[in-house]
mmCIF file of C-alpha atoms in Angstrom:
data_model
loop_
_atom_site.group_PDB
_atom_site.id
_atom_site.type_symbol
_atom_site.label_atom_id
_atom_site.label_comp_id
_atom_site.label_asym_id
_atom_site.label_seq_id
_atom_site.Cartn_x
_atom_site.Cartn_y
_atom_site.Cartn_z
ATOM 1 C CA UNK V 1 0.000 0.000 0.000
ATOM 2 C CA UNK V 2 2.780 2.246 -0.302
ATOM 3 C CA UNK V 3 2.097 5.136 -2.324
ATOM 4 C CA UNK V 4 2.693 4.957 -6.077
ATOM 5 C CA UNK V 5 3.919 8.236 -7.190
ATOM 6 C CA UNK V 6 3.700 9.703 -10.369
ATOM 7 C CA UNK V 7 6.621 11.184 -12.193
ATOM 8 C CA UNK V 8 5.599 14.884 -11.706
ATOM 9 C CA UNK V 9 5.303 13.815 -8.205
ATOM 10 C CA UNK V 10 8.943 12.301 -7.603
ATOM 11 C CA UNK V 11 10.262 15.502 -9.035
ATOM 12 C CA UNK V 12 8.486 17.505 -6.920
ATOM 13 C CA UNK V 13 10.389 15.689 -3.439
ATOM 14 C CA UNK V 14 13.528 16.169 -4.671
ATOM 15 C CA UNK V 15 16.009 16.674 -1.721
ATOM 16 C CA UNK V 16 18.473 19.699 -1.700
ATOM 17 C CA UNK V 17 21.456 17.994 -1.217
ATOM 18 C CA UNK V 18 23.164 15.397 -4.048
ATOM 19 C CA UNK V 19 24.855 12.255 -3.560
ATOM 20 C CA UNK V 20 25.784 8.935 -5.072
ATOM 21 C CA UNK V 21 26.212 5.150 -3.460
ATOM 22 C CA UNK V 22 29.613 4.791 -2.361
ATOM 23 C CA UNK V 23 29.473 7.818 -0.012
ATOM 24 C CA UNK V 24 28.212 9.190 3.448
ATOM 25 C CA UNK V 25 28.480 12.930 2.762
ATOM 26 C CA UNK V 26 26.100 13.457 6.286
ATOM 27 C CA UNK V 27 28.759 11.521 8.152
ATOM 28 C CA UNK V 28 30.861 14.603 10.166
ATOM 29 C CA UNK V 29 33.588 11.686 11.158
ATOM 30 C CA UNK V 30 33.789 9.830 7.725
ATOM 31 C CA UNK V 31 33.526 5.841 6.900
ATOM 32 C CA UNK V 32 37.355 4.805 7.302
ATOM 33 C CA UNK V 33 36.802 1.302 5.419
ATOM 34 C CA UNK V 34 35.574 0.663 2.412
ATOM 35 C CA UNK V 35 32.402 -1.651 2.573
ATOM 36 C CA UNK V 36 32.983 -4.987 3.552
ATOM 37 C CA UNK V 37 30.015 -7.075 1.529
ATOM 38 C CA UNK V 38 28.016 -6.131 -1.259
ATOM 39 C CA UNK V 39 23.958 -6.615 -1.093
ATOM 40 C CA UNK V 40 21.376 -7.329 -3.383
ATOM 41 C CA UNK V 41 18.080 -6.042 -2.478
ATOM 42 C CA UNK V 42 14.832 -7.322 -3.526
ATOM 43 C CA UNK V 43 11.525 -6.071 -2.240
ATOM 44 C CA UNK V 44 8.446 -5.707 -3.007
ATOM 45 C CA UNK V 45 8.163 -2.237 -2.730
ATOM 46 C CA UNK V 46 4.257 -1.432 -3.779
ATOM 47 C CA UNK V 47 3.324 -3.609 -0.728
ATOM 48 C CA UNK V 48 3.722 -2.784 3.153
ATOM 49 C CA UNK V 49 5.585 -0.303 3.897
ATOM 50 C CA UNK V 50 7.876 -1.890 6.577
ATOM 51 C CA UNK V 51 10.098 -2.106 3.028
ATOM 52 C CA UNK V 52 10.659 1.327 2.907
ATOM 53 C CA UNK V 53 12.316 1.833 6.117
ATOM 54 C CA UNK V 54 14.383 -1.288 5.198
ATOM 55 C CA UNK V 55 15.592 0.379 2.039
ATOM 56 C CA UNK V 56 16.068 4.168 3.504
ATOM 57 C CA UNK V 57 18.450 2.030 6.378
ATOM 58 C CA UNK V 58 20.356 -0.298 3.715
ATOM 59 C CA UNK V 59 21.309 2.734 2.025
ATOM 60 C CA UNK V 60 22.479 4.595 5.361
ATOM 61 C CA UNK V 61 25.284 2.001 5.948
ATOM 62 C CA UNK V 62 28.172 2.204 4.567
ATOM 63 C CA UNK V 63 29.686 -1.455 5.733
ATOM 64 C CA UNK V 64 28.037 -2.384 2.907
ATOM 65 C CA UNK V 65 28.074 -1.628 -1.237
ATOM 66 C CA UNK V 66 24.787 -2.087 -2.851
ATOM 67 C CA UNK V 67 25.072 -2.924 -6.518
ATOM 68 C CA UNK V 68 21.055 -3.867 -7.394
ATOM 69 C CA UNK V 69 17.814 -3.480 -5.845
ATOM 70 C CA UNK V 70 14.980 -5.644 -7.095
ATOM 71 C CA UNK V 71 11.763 -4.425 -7.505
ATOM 72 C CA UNK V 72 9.566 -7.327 -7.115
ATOM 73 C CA UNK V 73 6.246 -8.654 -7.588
ATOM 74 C CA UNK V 74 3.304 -9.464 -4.574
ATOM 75 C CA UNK V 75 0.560 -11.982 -5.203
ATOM 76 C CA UNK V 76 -2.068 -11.294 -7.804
ATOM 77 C CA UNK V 77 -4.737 -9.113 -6.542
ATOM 78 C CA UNK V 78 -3.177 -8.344 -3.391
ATOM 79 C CA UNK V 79 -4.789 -5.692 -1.463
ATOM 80 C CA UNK V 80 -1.725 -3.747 -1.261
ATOM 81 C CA UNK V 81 -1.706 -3.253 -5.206
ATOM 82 C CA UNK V 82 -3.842 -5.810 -7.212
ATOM 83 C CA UNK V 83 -2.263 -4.025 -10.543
ATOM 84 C CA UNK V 84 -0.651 -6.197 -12.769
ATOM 85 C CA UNK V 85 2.245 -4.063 -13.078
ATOM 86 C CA UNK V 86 3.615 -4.550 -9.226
ATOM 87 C CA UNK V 87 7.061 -4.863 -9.988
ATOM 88 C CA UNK V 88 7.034 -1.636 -12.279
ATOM 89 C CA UNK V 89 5.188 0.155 -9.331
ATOM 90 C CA UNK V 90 7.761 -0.814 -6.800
ATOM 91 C CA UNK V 91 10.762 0.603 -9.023
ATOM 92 C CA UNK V 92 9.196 4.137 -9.175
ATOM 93 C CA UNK V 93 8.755 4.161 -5.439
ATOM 94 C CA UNK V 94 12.095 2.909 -4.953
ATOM 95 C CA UNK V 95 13.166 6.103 -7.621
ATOM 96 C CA UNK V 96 10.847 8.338 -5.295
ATOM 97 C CA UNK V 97 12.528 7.100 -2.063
ATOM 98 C CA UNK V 98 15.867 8.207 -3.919
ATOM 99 C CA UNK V 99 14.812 11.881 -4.940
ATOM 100 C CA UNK V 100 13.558 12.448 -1.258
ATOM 101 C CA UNK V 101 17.433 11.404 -0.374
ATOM 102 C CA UNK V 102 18.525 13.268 -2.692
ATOM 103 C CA UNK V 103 20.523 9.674 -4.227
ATOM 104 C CA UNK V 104 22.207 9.283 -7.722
ATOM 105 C CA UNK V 105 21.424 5.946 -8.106
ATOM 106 C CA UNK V 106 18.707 4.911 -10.826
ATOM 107 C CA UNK V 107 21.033 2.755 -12.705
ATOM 108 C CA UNK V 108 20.923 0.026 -9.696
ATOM 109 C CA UNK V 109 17.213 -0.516 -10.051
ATOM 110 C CA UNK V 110 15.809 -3.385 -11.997
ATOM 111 C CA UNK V 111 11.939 -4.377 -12.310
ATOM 112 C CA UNK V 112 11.388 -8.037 -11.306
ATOM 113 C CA UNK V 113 8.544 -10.479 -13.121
ATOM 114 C CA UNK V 114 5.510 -9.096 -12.468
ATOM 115 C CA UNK V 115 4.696 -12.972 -12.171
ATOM 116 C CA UNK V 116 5.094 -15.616 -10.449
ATOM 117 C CA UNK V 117 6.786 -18.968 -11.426
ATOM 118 C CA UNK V 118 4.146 -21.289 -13.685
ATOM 119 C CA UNK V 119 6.372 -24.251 -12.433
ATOM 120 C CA UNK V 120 9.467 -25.246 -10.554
ATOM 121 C CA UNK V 121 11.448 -25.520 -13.779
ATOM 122 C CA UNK V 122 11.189 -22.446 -15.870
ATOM 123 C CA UNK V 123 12.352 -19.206 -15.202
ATOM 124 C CA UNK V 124 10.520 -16.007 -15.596
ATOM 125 C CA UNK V 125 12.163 -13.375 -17.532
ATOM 126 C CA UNK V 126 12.883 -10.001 -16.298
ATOM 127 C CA UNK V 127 16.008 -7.245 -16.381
ATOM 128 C CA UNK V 128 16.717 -8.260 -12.518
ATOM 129 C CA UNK V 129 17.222 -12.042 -13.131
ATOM 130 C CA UNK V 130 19.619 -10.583 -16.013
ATOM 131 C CA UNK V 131 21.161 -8.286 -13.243
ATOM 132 C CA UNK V 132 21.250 -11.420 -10.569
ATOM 133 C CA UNK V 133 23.379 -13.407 -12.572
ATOM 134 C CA UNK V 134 25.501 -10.817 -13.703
ATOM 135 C CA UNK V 135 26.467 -9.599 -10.028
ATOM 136 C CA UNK V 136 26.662 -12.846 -8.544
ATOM 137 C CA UNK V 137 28.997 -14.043 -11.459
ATOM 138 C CA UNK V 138 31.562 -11.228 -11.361
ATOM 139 C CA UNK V 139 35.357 -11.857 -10.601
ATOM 140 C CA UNK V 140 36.250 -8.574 -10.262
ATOM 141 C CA UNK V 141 35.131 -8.525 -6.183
ATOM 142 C CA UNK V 142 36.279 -10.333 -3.275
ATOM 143 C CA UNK V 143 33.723 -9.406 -0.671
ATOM 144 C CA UNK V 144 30.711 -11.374 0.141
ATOM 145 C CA UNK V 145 27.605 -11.129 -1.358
ATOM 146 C CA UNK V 146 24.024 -11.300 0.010
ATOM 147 C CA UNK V 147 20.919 -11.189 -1.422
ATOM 148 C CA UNK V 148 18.696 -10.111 0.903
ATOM 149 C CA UNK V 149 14.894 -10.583 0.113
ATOM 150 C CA UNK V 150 11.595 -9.262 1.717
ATOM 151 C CA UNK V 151 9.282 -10.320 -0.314
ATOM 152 C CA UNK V 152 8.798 -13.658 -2.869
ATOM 153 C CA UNK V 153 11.351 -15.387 -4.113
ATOM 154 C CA UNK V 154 10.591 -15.291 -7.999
ATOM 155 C CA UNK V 155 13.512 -13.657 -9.210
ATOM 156 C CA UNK V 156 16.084 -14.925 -7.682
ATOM 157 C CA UNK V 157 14.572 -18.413 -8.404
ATOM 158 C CA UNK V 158 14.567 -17.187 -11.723
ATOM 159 C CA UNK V 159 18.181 -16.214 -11.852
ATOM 160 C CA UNK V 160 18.892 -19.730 -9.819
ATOM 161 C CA UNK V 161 17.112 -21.923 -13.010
ATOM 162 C CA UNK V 162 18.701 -20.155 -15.594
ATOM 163 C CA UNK V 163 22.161 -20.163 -13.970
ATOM 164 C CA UNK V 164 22.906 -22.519 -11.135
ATOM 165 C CA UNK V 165 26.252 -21.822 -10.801
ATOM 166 C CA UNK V 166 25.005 -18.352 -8.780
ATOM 167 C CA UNK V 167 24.193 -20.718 -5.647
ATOM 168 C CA UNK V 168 27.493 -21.185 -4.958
ATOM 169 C CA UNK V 169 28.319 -16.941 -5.313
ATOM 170 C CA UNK V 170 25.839 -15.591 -2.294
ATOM 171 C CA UNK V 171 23.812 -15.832 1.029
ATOM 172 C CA UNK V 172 20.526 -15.528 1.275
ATOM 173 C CA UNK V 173 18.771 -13.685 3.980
ATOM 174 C CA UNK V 174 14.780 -14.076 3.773
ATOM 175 C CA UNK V 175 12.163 -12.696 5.732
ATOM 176 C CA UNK V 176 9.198 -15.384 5.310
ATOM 177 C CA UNK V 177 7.686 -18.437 5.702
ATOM 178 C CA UNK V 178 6.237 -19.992 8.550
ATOM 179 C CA UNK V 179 7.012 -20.955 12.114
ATOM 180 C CA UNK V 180 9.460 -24.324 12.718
ATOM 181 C CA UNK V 181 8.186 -27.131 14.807
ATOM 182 C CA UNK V 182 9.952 -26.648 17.845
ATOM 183 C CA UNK V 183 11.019 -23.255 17.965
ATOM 184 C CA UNK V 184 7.600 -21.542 17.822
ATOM 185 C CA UNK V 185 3.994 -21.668 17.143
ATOM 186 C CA UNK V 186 1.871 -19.316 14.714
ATOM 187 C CA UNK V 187 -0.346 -16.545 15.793
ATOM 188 C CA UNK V 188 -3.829 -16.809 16.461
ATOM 189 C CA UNK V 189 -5.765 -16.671 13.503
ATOM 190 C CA UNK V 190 -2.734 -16.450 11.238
ATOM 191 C CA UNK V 191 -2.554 -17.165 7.427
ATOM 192 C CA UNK V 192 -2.544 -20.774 6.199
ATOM 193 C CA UNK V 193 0.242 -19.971 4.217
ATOM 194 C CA UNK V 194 3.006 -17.127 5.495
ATOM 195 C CA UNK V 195 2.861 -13.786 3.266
ATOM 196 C CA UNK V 196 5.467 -13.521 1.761
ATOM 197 C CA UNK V 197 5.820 -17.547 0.925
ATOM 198 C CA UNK V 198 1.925 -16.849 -0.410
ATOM 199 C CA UNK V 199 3.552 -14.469 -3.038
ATOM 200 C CA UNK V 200 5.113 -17.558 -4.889
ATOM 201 C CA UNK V 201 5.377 -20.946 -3.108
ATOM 202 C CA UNK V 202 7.310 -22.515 -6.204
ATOM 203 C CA UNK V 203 9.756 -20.023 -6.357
ATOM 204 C CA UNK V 204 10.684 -20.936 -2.249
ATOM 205 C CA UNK V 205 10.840 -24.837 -3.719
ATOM 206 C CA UNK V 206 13.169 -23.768 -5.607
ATOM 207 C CA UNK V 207 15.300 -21.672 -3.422
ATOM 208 C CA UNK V 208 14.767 -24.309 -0.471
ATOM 209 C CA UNK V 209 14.884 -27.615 -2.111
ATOM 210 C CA UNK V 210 16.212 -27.351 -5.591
ATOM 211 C CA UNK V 211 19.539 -25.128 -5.200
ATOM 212 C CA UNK V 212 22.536 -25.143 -3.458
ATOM 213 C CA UNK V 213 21.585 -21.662 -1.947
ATOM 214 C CA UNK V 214 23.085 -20.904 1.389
ATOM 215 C CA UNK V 215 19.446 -19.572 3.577
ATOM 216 C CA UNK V 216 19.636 -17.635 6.542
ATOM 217 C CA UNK V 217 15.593 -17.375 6.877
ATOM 218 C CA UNK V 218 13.983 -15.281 9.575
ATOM 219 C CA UNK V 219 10.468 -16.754 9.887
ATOM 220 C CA UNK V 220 7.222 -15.544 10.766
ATOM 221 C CA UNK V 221 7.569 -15.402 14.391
ATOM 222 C CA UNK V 222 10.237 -13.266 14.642
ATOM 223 C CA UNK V 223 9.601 -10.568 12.045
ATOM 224 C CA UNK V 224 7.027 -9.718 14.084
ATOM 225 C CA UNK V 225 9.177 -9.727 16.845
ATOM 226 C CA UNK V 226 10.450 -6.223 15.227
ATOM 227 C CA UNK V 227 7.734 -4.065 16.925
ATOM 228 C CA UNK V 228 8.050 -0.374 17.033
ATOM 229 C CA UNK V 229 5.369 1.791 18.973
ATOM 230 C CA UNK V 230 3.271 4.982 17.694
ATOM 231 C CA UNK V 231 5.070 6.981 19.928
ATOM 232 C CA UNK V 232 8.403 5.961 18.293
ATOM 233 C CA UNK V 233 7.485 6.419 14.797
ATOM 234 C CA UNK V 234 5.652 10.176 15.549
ATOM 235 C CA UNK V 235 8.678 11.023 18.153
ATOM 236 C CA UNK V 236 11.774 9.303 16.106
ATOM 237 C CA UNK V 237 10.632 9.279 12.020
ATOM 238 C CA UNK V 238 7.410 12.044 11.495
ATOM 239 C CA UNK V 239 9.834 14.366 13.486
ATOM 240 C CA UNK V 240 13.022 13.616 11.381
ATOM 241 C CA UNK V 241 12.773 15.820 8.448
ATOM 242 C CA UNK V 242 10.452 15.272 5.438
ATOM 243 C CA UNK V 243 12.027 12.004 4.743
ATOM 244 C CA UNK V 244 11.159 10.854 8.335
ATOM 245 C CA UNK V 245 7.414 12.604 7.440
ATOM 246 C CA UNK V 246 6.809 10.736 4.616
ATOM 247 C CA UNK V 247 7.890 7.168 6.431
ATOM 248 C CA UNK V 248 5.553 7.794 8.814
ATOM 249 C CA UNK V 249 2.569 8.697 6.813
ATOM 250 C CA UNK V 250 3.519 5.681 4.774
ATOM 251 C CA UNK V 251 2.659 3.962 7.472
ATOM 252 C CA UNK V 252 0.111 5.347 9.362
ATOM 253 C CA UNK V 253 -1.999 4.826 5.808
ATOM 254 C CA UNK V 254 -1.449 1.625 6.743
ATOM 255 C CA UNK V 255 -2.612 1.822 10.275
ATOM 256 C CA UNK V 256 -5.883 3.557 9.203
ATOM 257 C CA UNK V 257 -6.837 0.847 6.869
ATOM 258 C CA UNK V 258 -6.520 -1.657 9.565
ATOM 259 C CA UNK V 259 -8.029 0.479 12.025
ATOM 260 C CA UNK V 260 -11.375 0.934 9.913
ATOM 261 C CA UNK V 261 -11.856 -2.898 9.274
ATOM 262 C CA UNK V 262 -10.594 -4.323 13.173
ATOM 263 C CA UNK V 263 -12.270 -1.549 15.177
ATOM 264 C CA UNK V 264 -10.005 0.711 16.836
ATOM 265 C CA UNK V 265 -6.088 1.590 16.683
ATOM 266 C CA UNK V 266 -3.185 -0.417 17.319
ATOM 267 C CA UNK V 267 -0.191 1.465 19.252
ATOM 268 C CA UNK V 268 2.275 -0.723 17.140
ATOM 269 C CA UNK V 269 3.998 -1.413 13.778
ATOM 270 C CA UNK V 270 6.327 -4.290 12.575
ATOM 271 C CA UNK V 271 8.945 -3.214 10.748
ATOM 272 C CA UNK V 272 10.096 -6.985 9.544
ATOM 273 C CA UNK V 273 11.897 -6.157 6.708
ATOM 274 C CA UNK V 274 14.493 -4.641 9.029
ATOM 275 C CA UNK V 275 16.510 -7.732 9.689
ATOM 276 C CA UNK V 276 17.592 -7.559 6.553
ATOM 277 C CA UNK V 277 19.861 -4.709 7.385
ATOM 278 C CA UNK V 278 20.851 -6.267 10.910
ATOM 279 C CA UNK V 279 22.073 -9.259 9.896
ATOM 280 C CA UNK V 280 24.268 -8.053 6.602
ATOM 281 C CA UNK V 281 24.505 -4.182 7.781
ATOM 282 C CA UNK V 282 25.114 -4.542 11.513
ATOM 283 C CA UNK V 283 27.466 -7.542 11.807
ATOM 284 C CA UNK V 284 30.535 -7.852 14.811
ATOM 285 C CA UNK V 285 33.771 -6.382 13.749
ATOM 286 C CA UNK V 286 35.791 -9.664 14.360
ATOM 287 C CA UNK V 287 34.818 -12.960 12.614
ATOM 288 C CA UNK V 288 32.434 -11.082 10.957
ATOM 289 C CA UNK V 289 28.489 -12.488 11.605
ATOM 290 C CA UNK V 290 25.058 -11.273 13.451
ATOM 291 C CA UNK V 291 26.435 -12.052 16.890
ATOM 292 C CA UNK V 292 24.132 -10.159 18.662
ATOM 293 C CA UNK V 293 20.767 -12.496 17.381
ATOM 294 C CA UNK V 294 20.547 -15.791 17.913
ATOM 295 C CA UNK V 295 19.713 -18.866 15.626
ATOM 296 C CA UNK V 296 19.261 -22.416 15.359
ATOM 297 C CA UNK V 297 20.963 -24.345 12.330
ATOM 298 C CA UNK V 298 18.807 -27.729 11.007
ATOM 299 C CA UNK V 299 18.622 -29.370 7.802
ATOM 300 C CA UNK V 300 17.241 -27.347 5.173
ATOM 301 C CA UNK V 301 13.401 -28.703 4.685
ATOM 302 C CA UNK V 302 11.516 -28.852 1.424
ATOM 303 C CA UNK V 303 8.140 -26.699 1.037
ATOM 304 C CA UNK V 304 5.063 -28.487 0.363
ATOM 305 C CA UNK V 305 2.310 -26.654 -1.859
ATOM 306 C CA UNK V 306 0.081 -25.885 1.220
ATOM 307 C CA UNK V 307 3.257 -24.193 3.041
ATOM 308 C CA UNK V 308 4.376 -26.618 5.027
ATOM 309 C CA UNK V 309 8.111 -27.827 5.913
ATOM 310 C CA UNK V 310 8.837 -31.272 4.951
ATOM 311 C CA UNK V 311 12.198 -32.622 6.986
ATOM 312 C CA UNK V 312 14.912 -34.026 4.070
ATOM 313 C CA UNK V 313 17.173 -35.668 6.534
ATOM 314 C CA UNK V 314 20.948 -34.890 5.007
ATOM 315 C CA UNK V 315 19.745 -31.581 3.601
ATOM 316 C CA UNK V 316 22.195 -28.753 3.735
ATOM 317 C CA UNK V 317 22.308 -26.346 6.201
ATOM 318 C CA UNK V 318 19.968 -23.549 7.124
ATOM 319 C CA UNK V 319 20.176 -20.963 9.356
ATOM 320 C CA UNK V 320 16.581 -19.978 11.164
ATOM 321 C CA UNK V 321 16.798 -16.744 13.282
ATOM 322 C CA UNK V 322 14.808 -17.391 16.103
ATOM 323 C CA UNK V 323 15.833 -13.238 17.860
ATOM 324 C CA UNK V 324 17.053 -10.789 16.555
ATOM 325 C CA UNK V 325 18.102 -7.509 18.366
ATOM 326 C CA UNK V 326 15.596 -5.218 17.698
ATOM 327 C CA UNK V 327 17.590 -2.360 20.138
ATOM 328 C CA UNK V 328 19.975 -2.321 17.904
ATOM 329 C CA UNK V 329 18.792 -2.788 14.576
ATOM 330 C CA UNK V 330 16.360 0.282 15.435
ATOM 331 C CA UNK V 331 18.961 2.726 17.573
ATOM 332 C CA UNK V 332 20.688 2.298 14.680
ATOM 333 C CA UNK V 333 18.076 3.661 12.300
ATOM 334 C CA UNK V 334 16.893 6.509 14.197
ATOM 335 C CA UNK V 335 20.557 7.723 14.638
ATOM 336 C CA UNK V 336 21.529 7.367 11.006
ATOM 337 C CA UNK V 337 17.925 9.203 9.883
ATOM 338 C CA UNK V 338 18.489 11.711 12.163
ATOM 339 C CA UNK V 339 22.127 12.390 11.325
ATOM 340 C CA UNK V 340 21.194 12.244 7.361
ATOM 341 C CA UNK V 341 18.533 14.624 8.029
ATOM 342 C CA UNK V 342 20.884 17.270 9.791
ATOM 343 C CA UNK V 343 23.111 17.210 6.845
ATOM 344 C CA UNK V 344 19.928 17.735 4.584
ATOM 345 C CA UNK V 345 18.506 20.384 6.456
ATOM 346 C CA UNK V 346 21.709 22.247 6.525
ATOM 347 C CA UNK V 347 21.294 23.043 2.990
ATOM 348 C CA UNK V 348 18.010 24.366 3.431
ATOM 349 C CA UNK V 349 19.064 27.029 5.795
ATOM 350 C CA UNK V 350 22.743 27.810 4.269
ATOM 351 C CA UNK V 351 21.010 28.936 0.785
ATOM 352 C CA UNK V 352 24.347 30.232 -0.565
ATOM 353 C CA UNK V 353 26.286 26.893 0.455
ATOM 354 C CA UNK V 354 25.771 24.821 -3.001
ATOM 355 C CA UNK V 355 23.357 21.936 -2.842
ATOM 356 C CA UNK V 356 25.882 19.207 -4.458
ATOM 357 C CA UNK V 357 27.719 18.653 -1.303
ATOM 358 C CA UNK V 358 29.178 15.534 -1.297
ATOM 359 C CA UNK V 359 32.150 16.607 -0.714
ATOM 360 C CA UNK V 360 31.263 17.654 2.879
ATOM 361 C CA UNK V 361 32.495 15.540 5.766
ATOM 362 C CA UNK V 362 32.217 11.835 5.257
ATOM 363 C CA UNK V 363 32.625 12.347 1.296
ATOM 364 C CA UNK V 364 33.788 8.852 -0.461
ATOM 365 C CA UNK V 365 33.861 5.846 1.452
ATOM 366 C CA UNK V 366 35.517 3.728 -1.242
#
């Protein structure tokens, strides 16, 4: 339900300072490493908001490079956006979230299929599967690579069927699917089959039982774990400059639709696509890893059809997250929204200090 803004529009939000990926101009002590992994993102970005703040974060920390963001698809019909161009909506808000930062960075975006797989064996095409392969495959870069996803897996399924060889090139980090027997049990009333699994259950076959894909999955029960309160979001984001504004009111659309069909207000939000930025963002300093969340390793299951994990003893590794630390995974956003902001606003009030200023403290980080 985030909202999908028109070209005139995204022009209009344009912030006054200018910068490019690779630099933390708002920084006043600057980045003194280069990034240490690169990231793929993929999101679907015409769906909950909880994406947004995901993205906004990612690109706030410079541990990491990111050389593509996905704009994916949801299900068909989904109440969020039941277009059939999902994956073309969630590229321009992902261009609108850059003008409001005032980011050079258009030629990282790539629409996903704006379907999902017909079967386990052929790929949908898209320019992001293109872009998939092409990052995972270079030989140019030493650092890691993760590809961190939010939404449905169609994509990088996609990439995975056309070019296997990828599986052996990245980590995956995936917010969805359901609860594990044994480490928790699904909310009342809950979905038959998780969100973001719903989006394209072939696709997480795939991923899950098909590849070679390294999975570090953070399950239902613990992206909602990632609870932030009204208070925070008015006091901490609506407060914090006009990107901060337009967060919140991205998500307090959100909140009103709820509100009109359950009966009253809820004093809470999840935000749980942010563990995508904890766990590849916010990792120790030595023997690099999310040391502060905690996680159980078993074999990696297969997914039946109705969403349900199927044991395959011998399987591979995966990592479930079973906590994650929510203090700081959101410290850390507030303080880096509030620092960007500063540097914005600076701008705004120094009219005869030009608005390209990324060359200001914290300039190039690589």
């Amino acid at each position: 339900m985030s909202t999908i803004p028109t070209p005139e529009a995204t022009a209009a939000v344009q912030a006054p300072r200018r910068w490019t990926l690779g630099q933390a101009p708002w920084q006043a002590i600057a980045p003194t490493t280069p990034p240490r992994a690169r990231v793929i993102i993929d999101n679907d970005f015409s769906g909950d908001p909880d994406d947004l703040f995901q993205l906004v974060h990612h690109l706030l920390s410079p541990s990491v490079e990111i050389p593509l963001i996905v704009a994916s698809h949801l299900r068909a019909d989904d109440p969020f956006d039941a277009s059939d161009r999902q994956a073309q909506n969630a590229a321009a808000i992902v261009h609108d979230v850059f003008a409001r930062m005032g980011l050079d960075a258009a030629h990282v975006v790539a629409a996903g299929s704006d379907v999902a797989l017909a079967n386990r064996t052929t790929p949908q095409p898209a320019p992001a599967v293109d872009a998939i392969i092409a990052e995972a495959l270079r030989d140019d870069v030493a650092t890691p690579l993760f590809y961190v996803a939010g939404g449905g897996l169609t994509d990088l399924a996609s990439a995975y069927l056309r070019e296997p060889r990828i599986a052996d090139r990245m980590t995956v980090v995936w917010i969805g699917g359901a609860e594990h027997e044994g480490l928790a049990v699904p909310p009342p009333d809950s979905m038959p089959i998780e969100y973001n699994l719903l989006i394209d259950v072939a696709a997480a076959q795939v991923v899950f039982e098909d590849s070679a894909l390294p999975i570090w999955q953070v399950p239902r029960d613990v992206y909602r774990q990632c609870l932030v309160s009204d208070a925070e979001l008015r006091l901490r984001v609506a407060a914090t400059g006009p990107l901060g504004r337009h967060l919140y009111d991205e998500v307090a659309r959100v909140m009103a639709m709820v509100a009109a069909h359950l009966g009253g207000a809820a004093e809470t939000y999840a935000l749980g696509d942010s563990p995508l930025v904890l766990l590849t963002a916010l990792q120790s300093v030595f023997q690099p890893d999310p040391s502060s969340s905690r996680y159980e390793s078993v074999p990696t299951p297969a997914i039946d059809d109705d969403g349900s994990y199927r044991v395959v003893p011998g399987a591979r590794p995966l990592r479930v997250y079973t906590w994650v630390d929510t203090r700081l995974m959101f410290e850390d956003f507030y303080l880096k929204l509030g620092e960007f902001d500063r540097w914005q606003q600076a701008a705004v009030h120094a009219p005869g200090r030009p608005a390209d200023d990324a060359a200001a403290p914290g300039g190039a980080t690589s």
